[in-house]
PDB file of C-alpha atoms and ligand atoms in Angstrom:
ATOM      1  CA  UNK A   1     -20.129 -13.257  -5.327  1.00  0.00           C
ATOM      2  CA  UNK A   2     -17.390 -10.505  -5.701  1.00  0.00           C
ATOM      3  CA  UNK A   3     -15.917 -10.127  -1.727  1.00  0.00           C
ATOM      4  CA  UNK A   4     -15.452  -6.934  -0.380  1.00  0.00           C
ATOM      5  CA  UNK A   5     -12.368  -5.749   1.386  1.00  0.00           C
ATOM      6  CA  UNK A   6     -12.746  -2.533   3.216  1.00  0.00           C
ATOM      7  CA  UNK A   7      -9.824  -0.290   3.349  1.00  0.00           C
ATOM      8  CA  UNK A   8      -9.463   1.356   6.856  1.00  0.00           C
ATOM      9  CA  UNK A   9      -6.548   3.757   6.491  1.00  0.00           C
ATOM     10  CA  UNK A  10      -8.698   6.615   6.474  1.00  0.00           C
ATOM     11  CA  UNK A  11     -10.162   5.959   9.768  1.00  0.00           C
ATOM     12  CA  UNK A  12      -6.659   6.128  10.499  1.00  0.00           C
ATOM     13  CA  UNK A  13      -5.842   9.470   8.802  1.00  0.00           C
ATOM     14  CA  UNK A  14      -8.486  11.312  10.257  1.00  0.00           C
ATOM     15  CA  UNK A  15      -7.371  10.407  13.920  1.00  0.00           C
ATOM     16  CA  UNK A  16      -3.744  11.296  12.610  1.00  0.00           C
ATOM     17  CA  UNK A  17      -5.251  14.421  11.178  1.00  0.00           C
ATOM     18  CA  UNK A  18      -4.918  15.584  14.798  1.00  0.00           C
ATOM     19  CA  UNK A  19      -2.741  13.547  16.683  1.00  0.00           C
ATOM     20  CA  UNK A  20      -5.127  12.070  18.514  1.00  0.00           C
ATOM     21  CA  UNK A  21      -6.038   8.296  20.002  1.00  0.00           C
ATOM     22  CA  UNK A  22      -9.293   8.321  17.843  1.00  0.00           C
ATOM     23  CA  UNK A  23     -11.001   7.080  15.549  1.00  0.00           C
ATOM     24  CA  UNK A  24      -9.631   3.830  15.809  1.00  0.00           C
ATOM     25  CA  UNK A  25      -9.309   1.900  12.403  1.00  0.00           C
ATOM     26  CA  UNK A  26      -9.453  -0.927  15.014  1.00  0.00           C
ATOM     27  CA  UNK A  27     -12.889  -0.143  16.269  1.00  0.00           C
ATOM     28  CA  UNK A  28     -13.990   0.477  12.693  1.00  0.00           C
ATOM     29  CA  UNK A  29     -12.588  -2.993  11.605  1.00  0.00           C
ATOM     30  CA  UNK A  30     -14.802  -4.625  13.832  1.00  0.00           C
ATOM     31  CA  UNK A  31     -18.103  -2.235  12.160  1.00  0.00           C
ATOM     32  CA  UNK A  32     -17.224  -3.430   8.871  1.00  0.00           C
ATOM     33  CA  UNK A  33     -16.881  -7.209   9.880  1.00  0.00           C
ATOM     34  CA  UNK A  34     -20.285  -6.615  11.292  1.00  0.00           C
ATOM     35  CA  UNK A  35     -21.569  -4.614   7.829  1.00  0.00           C
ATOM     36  CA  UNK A  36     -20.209  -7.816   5.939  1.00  0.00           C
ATOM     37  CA  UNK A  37     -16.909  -6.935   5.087  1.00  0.00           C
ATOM     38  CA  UNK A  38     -14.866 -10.177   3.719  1.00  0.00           C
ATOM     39  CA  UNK A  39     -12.017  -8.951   4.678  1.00  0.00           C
ATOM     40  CA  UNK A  40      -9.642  -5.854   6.058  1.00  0.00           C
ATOM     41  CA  UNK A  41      -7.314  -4.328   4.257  1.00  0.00           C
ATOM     42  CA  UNK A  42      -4.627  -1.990   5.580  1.00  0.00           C
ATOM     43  CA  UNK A  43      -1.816  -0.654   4.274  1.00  0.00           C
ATOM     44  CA  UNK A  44       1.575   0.232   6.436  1.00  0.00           C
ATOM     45  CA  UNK A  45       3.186   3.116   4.689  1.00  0.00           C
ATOM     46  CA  UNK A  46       6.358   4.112   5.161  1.00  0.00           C
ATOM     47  CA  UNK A  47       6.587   6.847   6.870  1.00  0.00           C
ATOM     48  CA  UNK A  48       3.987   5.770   8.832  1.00  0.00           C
ATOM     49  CA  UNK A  49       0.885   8.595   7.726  1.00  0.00           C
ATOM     50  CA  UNK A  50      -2.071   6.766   8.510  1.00  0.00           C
ATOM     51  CA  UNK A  51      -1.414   3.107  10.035  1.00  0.00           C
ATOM     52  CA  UNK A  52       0.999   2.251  12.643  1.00  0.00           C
ATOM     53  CA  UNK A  53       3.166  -0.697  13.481  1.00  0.00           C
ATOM     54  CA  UNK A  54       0.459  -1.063  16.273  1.00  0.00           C
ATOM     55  CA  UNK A  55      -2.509  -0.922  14.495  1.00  0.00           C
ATOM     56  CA  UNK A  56      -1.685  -3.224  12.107  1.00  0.00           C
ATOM     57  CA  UNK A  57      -0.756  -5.742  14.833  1.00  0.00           C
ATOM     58  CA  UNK A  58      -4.088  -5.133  16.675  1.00  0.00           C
ATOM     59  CA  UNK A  59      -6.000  -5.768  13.754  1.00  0.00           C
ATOM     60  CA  UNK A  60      -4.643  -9.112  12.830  1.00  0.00           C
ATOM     61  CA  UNK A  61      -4.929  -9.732  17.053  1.00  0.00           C
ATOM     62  CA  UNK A  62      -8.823  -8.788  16.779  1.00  0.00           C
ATOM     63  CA  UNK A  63     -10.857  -9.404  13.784  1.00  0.00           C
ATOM     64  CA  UNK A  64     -12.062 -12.559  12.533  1.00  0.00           C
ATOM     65  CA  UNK A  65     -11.981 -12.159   8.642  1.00  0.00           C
ATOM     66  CA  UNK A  66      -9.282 -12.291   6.885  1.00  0.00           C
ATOM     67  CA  UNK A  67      -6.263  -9.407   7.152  1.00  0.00           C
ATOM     68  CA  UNK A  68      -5.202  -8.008   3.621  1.00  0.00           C
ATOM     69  CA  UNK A  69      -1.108  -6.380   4.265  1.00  0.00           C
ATOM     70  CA  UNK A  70      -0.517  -3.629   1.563  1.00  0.00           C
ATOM     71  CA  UNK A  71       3.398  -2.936   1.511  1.00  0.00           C
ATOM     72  CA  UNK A  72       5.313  -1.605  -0.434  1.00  0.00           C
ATOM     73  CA  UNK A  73       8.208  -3.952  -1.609  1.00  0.00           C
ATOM     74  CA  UNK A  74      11.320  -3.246   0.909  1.00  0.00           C
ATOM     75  CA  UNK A  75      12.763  -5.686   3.249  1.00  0.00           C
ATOM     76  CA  UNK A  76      11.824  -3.616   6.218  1.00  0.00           C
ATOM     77  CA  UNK A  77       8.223  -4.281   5.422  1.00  0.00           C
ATOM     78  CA  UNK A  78       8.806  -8.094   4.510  1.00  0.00           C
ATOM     79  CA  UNK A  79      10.194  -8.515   7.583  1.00  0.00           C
ATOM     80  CA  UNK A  80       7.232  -7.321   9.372  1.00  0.00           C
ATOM     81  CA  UNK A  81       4.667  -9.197   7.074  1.00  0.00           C
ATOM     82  CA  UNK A  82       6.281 -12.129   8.529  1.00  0.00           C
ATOM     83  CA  UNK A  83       6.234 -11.685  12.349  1.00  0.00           C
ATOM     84  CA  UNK A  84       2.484 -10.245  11.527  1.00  0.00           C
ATOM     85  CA  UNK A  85       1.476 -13.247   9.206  1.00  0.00           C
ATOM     86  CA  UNK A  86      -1.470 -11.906   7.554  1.00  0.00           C
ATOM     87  CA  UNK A  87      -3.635 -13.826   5.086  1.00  0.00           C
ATOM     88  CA  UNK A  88      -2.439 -12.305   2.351  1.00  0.00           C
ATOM     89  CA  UNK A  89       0.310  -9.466   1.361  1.00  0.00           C
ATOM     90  CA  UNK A  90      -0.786  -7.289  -1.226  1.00  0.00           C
ATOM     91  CA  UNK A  91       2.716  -5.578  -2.761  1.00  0.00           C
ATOM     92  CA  UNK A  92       2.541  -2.091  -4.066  1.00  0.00           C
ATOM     93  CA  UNK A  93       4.425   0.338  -5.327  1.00  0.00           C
ATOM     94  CA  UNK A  94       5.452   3.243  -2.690  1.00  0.00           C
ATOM     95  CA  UNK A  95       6.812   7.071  -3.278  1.00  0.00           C
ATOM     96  CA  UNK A  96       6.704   9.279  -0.349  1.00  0.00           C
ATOM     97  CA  UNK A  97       5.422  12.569  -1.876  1.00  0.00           C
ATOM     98  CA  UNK A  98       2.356  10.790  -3.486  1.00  0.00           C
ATOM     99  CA  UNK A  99      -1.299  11.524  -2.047  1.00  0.00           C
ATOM    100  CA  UNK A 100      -2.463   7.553  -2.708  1.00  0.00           C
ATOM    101  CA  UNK A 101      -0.835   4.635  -4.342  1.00  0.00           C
ATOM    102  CA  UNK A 102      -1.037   6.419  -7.905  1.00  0.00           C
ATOM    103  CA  UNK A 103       0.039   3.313 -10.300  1.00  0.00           C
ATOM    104  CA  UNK A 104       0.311  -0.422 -10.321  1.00  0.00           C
ATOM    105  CA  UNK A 105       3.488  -2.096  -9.856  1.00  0.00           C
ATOM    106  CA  UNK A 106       6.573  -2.438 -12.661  1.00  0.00           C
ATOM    107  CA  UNK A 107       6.706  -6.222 -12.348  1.00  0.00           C
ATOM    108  CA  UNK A 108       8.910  -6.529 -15.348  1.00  0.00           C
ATOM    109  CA  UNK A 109      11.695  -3.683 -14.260  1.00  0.00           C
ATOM    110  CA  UNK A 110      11.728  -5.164 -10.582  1.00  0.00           C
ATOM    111  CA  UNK A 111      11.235  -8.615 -11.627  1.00  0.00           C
ATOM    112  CA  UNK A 112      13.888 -10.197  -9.576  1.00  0.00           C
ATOM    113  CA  UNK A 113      13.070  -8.144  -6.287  1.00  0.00           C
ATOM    114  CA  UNK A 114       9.599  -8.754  -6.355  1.00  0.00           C
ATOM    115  CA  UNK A 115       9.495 -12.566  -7.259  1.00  0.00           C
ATOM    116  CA  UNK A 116      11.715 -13.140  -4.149  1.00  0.00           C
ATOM    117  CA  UNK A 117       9.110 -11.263  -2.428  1.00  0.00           C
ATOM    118  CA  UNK A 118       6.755 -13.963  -3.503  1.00  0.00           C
ATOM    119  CA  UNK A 119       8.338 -16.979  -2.711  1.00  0.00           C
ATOM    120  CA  UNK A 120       9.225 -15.051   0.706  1.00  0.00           C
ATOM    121  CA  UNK A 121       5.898 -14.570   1.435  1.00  0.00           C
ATOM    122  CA  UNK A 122       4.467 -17.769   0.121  1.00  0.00           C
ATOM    123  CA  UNK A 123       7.071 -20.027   2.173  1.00  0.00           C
ATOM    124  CA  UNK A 124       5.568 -18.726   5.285  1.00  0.00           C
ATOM    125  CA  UNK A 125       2.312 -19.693   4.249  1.00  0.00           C
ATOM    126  CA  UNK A 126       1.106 -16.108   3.811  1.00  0.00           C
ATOM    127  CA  UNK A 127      -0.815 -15.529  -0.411  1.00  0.00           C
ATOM    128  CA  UNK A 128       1.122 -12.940  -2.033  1.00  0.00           C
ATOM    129  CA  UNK A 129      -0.777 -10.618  -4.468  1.00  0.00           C
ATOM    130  CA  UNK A 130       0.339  -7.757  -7.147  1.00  0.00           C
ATOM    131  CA  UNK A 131      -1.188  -4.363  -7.106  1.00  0.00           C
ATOM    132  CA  UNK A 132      -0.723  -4.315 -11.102  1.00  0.00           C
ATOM    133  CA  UNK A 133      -2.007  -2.205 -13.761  1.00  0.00           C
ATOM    134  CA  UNK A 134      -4.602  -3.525 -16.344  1.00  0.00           C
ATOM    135  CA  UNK A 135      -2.298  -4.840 -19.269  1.00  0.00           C
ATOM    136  CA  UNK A 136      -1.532  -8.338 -20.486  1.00  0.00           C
ATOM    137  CA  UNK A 137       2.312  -7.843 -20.009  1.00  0.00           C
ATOM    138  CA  UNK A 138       1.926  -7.265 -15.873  1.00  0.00           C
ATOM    139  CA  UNK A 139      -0.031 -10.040 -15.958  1.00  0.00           C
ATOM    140  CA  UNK A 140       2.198 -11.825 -18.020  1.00  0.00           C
ATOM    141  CA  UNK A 141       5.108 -10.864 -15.705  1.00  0.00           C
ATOM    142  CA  UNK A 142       2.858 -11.411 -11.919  1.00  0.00           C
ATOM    143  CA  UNK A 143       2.368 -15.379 -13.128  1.00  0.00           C
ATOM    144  CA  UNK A 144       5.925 -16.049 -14.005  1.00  0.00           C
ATOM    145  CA  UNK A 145       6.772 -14.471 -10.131  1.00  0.00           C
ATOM    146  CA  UNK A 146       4.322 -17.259  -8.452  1.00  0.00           C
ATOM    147  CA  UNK A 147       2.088 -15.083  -7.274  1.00  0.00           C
ATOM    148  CA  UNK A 148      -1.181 -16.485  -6.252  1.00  0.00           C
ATOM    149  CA  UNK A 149      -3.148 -13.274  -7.350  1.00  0.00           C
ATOM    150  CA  UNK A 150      -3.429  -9.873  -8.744  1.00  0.00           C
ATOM    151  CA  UNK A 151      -4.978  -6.668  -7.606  1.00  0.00           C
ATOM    152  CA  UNK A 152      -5.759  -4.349 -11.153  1.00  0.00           C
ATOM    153  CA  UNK A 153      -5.578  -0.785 -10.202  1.00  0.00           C
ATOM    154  CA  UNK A 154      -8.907   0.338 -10.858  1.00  0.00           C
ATOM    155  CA  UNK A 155      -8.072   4.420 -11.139  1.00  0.00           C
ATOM    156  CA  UNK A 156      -8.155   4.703 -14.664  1.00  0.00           C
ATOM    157  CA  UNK A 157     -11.434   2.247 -14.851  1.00  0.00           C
ATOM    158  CA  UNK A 158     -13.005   4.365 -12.245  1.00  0.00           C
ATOM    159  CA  UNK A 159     -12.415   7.693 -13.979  1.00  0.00           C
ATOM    160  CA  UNK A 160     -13.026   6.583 -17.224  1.00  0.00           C
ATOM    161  CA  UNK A 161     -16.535   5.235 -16.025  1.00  0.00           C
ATOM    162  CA  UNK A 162     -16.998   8.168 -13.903  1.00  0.00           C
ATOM    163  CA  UNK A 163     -16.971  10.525 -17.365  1.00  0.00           C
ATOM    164  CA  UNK A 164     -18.791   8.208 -19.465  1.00  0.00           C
ATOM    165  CA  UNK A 165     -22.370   9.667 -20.304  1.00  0.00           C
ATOM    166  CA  UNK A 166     -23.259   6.869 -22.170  1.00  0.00           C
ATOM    167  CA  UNK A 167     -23.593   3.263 -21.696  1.00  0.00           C
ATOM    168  CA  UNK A 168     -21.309   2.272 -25.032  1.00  0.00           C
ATOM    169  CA  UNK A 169     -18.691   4.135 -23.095  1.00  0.00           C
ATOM    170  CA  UNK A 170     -19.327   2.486 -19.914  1.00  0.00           C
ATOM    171  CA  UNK A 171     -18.521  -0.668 -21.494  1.00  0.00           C
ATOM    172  CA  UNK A 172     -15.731   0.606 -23.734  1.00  0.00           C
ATOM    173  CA  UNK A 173     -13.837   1.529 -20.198  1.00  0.00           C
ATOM    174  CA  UNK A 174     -14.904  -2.343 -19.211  1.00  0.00           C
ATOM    175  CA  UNK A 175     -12.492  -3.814 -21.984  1.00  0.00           C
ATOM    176  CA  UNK A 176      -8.836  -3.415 -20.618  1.00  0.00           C
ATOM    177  CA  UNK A 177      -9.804  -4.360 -17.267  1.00  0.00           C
ATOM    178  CA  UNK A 178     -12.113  -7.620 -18.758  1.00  0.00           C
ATOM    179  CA  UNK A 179      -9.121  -8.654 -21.207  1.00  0.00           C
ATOM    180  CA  UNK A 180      -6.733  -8.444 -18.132  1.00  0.00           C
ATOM    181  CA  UNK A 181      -8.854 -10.315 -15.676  1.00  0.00           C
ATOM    182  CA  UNK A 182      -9.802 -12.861 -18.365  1.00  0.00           C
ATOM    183  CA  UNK A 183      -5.753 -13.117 -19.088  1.00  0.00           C
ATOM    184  CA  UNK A 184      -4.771 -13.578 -15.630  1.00  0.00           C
ATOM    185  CA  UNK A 185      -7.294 -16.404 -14.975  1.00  0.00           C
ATOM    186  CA  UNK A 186      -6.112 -18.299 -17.582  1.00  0.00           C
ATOM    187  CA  UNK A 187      -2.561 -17.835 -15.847  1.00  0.00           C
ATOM    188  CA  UNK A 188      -3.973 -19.568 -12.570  1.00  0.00           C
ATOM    189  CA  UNK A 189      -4.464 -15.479 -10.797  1.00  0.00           C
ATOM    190  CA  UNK A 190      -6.794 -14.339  -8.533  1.00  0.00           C
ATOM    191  CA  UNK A 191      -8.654 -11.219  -9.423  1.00  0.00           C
ATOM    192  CA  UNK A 192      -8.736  -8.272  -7.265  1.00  0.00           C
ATOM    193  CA  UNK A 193      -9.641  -4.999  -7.858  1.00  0.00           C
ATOM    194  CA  UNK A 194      -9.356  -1.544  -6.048  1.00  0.00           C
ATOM    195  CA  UNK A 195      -8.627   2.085  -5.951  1.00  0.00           C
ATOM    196  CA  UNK A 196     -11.111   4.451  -6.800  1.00  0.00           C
ATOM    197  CA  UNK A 197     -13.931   2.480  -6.474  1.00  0.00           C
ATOM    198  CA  UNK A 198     -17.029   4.314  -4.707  1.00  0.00           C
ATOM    199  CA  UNK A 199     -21.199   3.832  -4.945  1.00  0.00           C
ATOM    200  CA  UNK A 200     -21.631   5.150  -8.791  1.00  0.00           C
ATOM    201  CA  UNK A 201     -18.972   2.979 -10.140  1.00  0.00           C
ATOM    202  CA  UNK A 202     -18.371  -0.251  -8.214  1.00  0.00           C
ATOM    203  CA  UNK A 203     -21.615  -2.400  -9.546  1.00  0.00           C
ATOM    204  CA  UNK A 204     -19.730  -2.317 -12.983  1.00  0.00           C
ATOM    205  CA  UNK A 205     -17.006  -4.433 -11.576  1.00  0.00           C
ATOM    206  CA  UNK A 206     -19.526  -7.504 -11.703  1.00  0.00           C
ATOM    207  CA  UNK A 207     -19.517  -7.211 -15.514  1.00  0.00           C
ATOM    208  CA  UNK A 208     -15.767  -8.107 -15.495  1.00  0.00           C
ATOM    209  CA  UNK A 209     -15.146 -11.912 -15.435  1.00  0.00           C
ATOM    210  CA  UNK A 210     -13.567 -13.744 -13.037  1.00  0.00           C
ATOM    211  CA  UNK A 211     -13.206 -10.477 -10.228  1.00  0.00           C
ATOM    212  CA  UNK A 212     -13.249 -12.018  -6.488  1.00  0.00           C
ATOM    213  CA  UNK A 213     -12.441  -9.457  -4.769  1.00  0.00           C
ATOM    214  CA  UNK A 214     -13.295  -5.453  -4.459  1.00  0.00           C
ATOM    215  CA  UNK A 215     -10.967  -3.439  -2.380  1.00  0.00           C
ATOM    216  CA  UNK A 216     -12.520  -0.496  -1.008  1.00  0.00           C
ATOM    217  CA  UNK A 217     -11.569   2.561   1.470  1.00  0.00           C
ATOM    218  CA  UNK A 218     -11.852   6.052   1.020  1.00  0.00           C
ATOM    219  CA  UNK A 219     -15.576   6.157  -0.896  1.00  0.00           C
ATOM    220  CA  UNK A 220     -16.912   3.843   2.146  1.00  0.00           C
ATOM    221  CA  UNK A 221     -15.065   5.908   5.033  1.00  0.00           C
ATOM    222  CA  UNK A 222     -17.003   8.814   3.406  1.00  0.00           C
ATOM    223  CA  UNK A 223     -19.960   7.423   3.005  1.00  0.00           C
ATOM    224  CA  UNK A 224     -19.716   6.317   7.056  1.00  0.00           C
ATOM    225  CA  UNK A 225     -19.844  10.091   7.706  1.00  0.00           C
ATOM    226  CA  UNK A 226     -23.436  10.174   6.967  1.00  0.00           C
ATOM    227  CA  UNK A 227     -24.759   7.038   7.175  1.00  0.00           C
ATOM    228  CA  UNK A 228     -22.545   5.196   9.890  1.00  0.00           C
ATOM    229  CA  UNK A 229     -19.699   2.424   8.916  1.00  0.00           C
ATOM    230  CA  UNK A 230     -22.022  -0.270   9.254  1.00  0.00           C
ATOM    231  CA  UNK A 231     -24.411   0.701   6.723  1.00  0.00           C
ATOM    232  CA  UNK A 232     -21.933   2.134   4.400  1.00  0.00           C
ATOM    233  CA  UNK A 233     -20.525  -1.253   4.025  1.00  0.00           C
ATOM    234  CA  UNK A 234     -23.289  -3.297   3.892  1.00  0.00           C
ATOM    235  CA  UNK A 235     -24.526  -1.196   0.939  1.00  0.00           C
ATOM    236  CA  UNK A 236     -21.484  -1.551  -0.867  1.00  0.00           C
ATOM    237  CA  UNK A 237     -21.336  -5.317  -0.551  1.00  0.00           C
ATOM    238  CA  UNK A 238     -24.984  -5.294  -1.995  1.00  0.00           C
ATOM    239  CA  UNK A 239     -23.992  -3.036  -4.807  1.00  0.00           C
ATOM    240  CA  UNK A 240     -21.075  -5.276  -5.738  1.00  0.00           C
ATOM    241  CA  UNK A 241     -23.671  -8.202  -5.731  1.00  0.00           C
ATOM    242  CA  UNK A 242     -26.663  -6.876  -7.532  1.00  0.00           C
ATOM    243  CA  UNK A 243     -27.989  -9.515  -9.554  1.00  0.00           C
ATOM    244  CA  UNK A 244     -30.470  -6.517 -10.818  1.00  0.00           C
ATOM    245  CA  UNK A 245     -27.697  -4.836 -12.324  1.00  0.00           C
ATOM    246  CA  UNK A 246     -28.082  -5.430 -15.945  1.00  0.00           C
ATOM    247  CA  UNK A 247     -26.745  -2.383 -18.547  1.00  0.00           C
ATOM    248  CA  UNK A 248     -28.188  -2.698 -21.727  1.00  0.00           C
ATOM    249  CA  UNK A 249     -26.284  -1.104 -24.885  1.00  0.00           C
ATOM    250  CA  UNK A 250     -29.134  -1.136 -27.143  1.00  0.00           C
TER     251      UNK A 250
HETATM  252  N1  LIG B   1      -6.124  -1.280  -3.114  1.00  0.00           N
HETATM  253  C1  LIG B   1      -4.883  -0.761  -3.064  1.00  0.00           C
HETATM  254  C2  LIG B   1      -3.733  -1.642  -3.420  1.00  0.00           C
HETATM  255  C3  LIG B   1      -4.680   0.574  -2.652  1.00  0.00           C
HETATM  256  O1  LIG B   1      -3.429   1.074  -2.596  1.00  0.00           O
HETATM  257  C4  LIG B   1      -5.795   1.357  -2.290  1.00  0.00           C
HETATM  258  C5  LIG B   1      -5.595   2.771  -1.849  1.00  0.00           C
HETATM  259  O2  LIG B   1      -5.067   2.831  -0.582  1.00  0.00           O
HETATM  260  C6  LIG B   1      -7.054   0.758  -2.332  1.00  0.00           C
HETATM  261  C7  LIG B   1      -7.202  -0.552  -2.765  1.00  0.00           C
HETATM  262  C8  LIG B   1      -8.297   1.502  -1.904  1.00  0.00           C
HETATM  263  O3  LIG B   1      -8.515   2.589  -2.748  1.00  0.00           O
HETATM  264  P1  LIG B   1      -9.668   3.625  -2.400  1.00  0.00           P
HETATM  265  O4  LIG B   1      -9.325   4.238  -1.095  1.00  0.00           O
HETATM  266  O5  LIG B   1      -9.619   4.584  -3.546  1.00  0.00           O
HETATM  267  O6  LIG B   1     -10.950   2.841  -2.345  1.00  0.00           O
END
C-alpha cells in the first residue's frame, strides 16, 4: 500500500489570500484524517506565505496521524522542528522568489550542513527525510548523511507523464524515478514521492518499486473545491492503491 500524505498549505494560502482567520489548514487536517490521509504534511516557509508558527503547532497538538515538517535547511527552522517534534522532518531546498519548491536538494554541495541536520534531527528521535531529485548520485549522497528516507521530486515525472500520448512513453518517464527508488532501497531509504502529483498521474507511482509514501497538496486542495476535502482524499488514496491499474505496452 503506497500511504498518502496530504499537503495542506494551500488551505493555508487561500485564507492568506485575504488575510483572513479561514480556511483553517487545521480544520482541513482533521477532513483528510477522516478521507484516509496517512499522514499531514506541512511545510513552514520562511517568510511565512502560507503556514504559520501557529498552525504548525496546532496541527501536531490535534491530529492523530502522523505530522510530516517540510523545512528548509537553516537553524532557525531546526530549532523549531525540535520544540515541535514531528514524526518526521522532510528537508528541502528554499529560495524566496520561487512559486513552489522547484528542485530537489544539492546533497553533495551542502553535504556537511545537511548531514548535521540529520543526526540533529535523528538524536531527538524525530526521522529525517531528503526532498532529492531522481538520480543515483543524491541518493548516493542522502545514505552516506544517515538519513532514514528520501522524498524524489516528482515534477519532472509528473510532466513528463502528463505529455506522454502513449503508453511506451508513460513508462519511459517511469525509468529514472524506478532506478532511483530501486537504488535507494538497496541503501536502507525510504521512498517518498511528491510534487506535482494530481488524479491523471498519481496511479503510475504504484509501478515504481519500493514507493511508501505519496505526498500530495495542491491537485487534492483543488479537487476539494468541487467535490469536498473528504472525498477528494479518499479518491486519491484509492487511486494510489488500484490493484486494477495494470498498463499494458503491447
Ligand atoms: N513534497 C514536497 C517536499 C513539496 O515541497 C511539495 C510542494 O509543496 C509537495 C510534496 C506537494 O506538491 P504538490 O502541491 O504539487 O502536490
Amino acid at each position: 500500500m503506497i500511504r498518502l500524505g496530504v499537503n495542506v498549505d494551500h488551505v493555508a494560502t487561500v485564507r492568506q489570500a485575504r488575510g483572513e482567520t479561514y480556511p483553517s489548514p487545521v480544520q482541513a487536517a482533521a477532513l483528510c484524517e477522516t478521507g484516509g490521509a496517512d499522514n499531514i504534511t506541512c511545510h513552514l516557509r520562511e517568510d511565512r506565505r502560507h503556514i504559520n508558527d501557529s498552525d504548525a503547532s496546532l496541527l501536531k497538538a490535534t491530529i492523530n496521524i502522523p505530522l510530516n515538517f517540510e523545512i528548509a535547511c537553516t537553524s532557525e527552522m531546526l530549532a523549531f522542528a525540535l520544540k515541535l517534534k514531528p514524526h518526521s522532518v522532510t528537508l528541502v531546498p528554499e529560495k524566496r522568489e520561487e512559486r513552489t519548491t522547484e528542485g530537489g536538494l544539492n546533497v553533495s554541495a551542502n553535504f556537511d550542513l545537511i548531514a548535521k541536520h540529520v543526526e540533529t534531527l535523528q538524536n531527538a528521535g524525530i526521522l529525517a527525510c531528503l526532498f532529492i531529485e531522481s538520480e543515483s548520485n543524491a541518493v548516493k549522497f542522502a545514505a552516506k548523511t544517515g538519513a532514514k528516507a528520501v522524498e524524489f521530486h516528482t515534477g519532472k515525472f509528473c510532466k513528463q507523464l502528463d505529455h506522454a500520448t502513449t503508453t511506451k512513453d508513460r513508462f519511459a518517464a517511469l525509468q529514472p524515478v524506478k532506478s532511483a527508488s530501486i537504488l535507494a532501497h538497496e541503501l536502507g531509504l525510504q521512498c517518498h514521492f511528491g510534487h506535482g502529483l494530481h488524479y491523471g498521474n498519481a496511479n503510475w507511482l504504484q509501478l515504481v518499486d519500493f514507493a511508501e509514501e505519496a505526498n500530495i497538496g495542491h491537485s487534492i486542495v483543488a479537487r476539494a473545491i468541487f467535490c469536498g476535502l473528504e472525498k477528494a482524499v479518499t479518491d486519491m488514496k484509492s487511486l494510489l492503491n488500484d490493484p486494477k491499474f495494470r498498463p499494458y505496452i503491447g
